[in-house]
Short mmCIF file of C-alpha atoms in Angstrom, two decimals:
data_model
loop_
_atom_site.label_atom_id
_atom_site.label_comp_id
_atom_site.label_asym_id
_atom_site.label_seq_id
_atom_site.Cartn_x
_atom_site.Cartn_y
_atom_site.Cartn_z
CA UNK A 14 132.40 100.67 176.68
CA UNK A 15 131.85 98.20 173.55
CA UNK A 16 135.37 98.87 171.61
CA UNK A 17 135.04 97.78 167.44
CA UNK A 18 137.95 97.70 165.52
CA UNK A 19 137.92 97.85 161.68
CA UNK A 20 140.02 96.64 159.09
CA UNK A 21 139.23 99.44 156.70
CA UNK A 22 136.82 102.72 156.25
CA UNK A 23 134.40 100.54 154.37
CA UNK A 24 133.58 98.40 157.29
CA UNK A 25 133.89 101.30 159.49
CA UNK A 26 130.75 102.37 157.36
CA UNK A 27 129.14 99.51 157.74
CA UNK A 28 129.37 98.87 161.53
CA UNK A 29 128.36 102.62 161.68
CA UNK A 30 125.09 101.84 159.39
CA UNK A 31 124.27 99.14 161.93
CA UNK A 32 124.38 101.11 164.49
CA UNK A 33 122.14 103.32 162.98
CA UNK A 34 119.47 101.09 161.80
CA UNK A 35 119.54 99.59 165.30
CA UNK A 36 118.69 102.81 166.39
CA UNK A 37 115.73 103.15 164.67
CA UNK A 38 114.32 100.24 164.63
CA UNK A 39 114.34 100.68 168.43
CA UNK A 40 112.56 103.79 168.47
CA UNK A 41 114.89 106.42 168.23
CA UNK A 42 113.87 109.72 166.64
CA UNK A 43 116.89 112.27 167.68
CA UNK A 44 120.30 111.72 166.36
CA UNK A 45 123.23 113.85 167.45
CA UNK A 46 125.50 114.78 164.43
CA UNK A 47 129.09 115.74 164.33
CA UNK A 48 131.25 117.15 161.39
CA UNK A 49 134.66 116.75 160.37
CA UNK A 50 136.56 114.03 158.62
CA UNK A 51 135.48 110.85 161.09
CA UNK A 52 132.56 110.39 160.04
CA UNK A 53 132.56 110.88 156.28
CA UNK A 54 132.75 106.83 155.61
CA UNK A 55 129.72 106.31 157.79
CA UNK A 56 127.80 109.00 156.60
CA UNK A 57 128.41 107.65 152.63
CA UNK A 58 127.47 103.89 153.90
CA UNK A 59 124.37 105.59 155.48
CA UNK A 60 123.35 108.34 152.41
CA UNK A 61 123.78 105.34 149.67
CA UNK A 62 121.26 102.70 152.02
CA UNK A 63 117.45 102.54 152.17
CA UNK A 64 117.47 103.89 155.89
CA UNK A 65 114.34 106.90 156.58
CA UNK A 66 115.05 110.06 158.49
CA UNK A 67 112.51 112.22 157.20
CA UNK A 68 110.14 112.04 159.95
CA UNK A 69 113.30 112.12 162.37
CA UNK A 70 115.41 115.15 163.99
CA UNK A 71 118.95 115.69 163.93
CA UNK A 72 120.74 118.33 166.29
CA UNK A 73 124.87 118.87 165.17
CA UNK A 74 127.54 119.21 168.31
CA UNK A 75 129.00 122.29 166.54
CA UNK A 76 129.49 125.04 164.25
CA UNK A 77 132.38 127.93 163.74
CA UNK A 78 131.40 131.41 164.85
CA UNK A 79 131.08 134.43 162.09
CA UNK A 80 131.67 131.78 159.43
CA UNK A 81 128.62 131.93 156.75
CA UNK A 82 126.73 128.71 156.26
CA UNK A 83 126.98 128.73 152.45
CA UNK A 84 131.28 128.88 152.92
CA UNK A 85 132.17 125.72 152.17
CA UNK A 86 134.11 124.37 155.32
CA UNK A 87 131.10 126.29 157.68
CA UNK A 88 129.61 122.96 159.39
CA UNK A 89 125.89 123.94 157.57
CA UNK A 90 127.19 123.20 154.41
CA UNK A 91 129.31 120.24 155.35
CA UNK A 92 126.08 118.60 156.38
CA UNK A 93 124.11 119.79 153.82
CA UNK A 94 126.90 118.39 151.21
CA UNK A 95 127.55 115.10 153.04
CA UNK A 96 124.16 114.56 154.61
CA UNK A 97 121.01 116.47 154.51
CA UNK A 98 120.93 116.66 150.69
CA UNK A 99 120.50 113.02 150.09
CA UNK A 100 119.07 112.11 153.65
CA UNK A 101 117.06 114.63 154.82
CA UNK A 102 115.74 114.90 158.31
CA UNK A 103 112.31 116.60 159.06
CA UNK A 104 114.08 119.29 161.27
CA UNK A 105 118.10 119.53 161.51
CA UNK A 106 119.27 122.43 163.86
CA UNK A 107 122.40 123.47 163.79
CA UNK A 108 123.96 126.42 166.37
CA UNK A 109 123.64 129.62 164.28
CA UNK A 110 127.49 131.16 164.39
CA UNK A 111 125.98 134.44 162.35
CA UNK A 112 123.66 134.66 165.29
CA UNK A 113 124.25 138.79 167.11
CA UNK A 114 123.08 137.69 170.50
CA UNK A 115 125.46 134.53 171.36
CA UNK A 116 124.34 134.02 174.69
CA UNK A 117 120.61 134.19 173.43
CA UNK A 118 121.44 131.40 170.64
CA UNK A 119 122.92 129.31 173.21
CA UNK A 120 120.44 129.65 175.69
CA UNK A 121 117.81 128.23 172.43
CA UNK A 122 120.18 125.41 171.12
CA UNK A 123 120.03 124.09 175.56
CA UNK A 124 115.74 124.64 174.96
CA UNK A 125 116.36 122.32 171.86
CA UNK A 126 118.39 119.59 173.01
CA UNK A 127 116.13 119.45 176.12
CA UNK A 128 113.04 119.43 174.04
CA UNK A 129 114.64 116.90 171.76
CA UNK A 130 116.21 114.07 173.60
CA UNK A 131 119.08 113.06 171.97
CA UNK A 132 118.69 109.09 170.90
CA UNK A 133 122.52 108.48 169.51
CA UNK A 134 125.05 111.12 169.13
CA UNK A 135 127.75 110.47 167.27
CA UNK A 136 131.03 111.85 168.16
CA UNK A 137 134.96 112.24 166.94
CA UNK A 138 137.66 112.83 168.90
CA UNK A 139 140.42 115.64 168.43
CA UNK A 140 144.50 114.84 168.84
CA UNK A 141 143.82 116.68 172.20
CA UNK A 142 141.06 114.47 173.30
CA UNK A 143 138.56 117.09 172.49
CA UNK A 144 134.86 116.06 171.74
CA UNK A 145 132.76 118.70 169.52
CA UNK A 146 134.55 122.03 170.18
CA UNK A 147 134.89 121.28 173.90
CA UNK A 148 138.42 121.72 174.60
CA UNK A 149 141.03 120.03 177.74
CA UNK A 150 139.58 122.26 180.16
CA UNK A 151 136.20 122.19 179.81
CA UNK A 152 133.76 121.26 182.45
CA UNK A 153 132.08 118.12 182.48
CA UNK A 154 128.72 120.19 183.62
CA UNK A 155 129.11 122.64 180.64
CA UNK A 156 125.86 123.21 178.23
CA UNK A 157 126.13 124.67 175.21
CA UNK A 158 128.63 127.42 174.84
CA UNK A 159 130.72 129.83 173.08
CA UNK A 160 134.72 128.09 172.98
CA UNK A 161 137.93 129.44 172.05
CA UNK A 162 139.81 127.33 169.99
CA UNK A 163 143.26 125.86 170.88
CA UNK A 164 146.55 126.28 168.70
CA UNK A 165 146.37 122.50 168.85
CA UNK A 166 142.76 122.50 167.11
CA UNK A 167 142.99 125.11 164.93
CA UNK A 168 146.32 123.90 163.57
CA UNK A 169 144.73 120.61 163.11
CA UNK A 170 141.17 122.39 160.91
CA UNK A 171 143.96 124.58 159.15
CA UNK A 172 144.21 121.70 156.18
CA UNK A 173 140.96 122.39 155.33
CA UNK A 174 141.36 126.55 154.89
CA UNK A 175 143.82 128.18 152.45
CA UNK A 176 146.07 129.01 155.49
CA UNK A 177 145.96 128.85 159.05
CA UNK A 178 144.75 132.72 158.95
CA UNK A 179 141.49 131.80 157.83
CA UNK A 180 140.49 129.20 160.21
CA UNK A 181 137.95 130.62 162.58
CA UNK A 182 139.34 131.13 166.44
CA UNK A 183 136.28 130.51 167.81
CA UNK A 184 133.11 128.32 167.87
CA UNK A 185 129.45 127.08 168.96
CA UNK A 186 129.44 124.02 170.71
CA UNK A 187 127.59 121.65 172.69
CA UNK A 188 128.74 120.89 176.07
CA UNK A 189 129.65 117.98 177.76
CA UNK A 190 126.57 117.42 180.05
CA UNK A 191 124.70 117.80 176.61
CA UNK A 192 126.83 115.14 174.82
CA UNK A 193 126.07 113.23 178.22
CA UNK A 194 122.60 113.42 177.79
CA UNK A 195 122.65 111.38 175.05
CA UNK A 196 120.99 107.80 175.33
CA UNK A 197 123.50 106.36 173.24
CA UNK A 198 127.04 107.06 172.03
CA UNK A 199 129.16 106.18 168.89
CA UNK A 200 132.91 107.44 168.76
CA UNK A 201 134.70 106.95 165.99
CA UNK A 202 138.67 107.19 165.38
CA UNK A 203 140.88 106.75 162.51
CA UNK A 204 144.23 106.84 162.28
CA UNK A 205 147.58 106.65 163.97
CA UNK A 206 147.47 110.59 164.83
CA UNK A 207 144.42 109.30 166.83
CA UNK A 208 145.97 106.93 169.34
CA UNK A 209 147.17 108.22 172.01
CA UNK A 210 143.96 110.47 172.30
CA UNK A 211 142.10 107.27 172.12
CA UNK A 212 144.21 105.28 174.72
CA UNK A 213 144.34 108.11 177.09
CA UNK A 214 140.84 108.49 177.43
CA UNK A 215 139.89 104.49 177.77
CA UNK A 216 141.88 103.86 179.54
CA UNK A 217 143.67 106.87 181.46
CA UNK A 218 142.13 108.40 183.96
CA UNK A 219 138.35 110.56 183.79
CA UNK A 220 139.91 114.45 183.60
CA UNK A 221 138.70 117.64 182.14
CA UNK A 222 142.11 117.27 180.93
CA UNK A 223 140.77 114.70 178.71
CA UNK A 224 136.95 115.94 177.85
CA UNK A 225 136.35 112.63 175.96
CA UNK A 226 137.54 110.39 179.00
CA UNK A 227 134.08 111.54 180.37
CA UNK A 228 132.49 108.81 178.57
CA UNK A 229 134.15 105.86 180.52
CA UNK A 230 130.57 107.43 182.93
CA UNK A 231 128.28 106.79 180.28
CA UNK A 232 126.16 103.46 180.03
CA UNK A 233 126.36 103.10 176.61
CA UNK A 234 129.32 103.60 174.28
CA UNK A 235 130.46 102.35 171.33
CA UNK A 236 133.98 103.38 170.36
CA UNK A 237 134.69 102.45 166.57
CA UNK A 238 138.57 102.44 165.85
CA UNK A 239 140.78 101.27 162.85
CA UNK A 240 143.66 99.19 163.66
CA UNK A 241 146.43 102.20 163.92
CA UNK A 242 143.81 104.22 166.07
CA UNK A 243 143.38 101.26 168.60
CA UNK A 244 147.51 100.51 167.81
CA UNK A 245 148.24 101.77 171.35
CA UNK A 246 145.58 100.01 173.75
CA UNK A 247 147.20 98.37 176.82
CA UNK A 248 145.47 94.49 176.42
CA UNK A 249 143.98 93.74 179.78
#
């Protein structure tokens, strides 16, 4: 793993634009998109530059189930808001939560990440060590699936609903092996509520208990922290 630490969300952004422009300028063509908070400074940095995805693809980690893409915290419109509108991409899938036959829908979002190689995916990391929706628990050889969300997580996406009642208990995610897949790999974590997720899976040991220790097995991470994030790393 190649760790960055940040001073600020601005340089965050920037370091997250480099990676990016790397990227393509070394042939990538799929990018791997998460939602949430994380990666709102690098998505800004990358909407206000002169970068080019419109002959690209982008494939998102997630999305809630039964929650309608125009509601405004459904992961469609996040991307659409934060993303798409001012970048666009010439295809961006997305799982469909709306979507009657789940295990069909998942079955066609596995066709689509194997058609489309994933180039760099960009992740976050939950307070539980959670990557997309994919829960302590999970199996590292899980595809795409249909997850039941934690107290833990859905305590932690209740700041974004009127009240904890309206926060969707379940969701659409890529799986681990998917996120695996991936040629390349940017994590990003801000914040001191962040630590000890991001210290356990450094440098703890590689557990479902953990999904994002997983990545210690990858060949090419990037982890991008702020100071308080990073604030409980063991110096070797």
């Amino acid at each position: 793993m190649q760790i960055e630490i940040v001073s600020s969300q601005k340089e965050a952004g920037q370091t997250g634009l480099k990676i990016f422009t790397e990227a393509i300028q070394n042939g990538a063509k799929v990018f791997g998109l998460a939602t949430g908070s994380t990666p709102i400074p690098i998505y800004e940095t990358i909407t206000a530059s002169k970068l080019d995805f419109t002959g690209l693809i982008s494939i998102n980690l997630d999305e809630y189930r039964n929650l309608a893409v125009e509601h405004p915290e459904s992961y469609h419109y996040f991307m659409n808001k934060n993303f798409f509108s001012k970048k666009p991409f010439a295809h961006s899938y997305l799982p469909n939560g709306l979507a009657a036959d789940i295990d069909a829908e998942l079955k066609k979002y596995d066709q689509i990440i194997a058609q489309n190689p994933i180039d760099l995916q960009i992740l976050g990391i939950g307070q539980n060590g959670h990557i997309g929706f994919n829960e302590p628990g999970t199996s590292f050889k899980s595809t795409s699936h249909l997850v039941s969300l934690t107290e833990n997580t859905i305590q932690a996406n209740s700041r974004f609903f009127a009240s904890i009642d309206q926060v969707p208990k379940q969701a659409l995610s890529m799986g681990i092996a998917s996120i695996m897949s991936a040629k390349k790999i940017l994590i990003a974590a801000f914040g001191i509520n962040k630590a000890q997720a991001v210290q356990a899976f450094i440098q703890g040991p590689v557990t479902e208990k953990v999904p994002a220790s997983i990545l210690q097995n990858h060949p090419n991470v990037t982890v991008l922290l702020d100071t308080a994030a990073a604030s409980l790393l063991k110096q070797k």
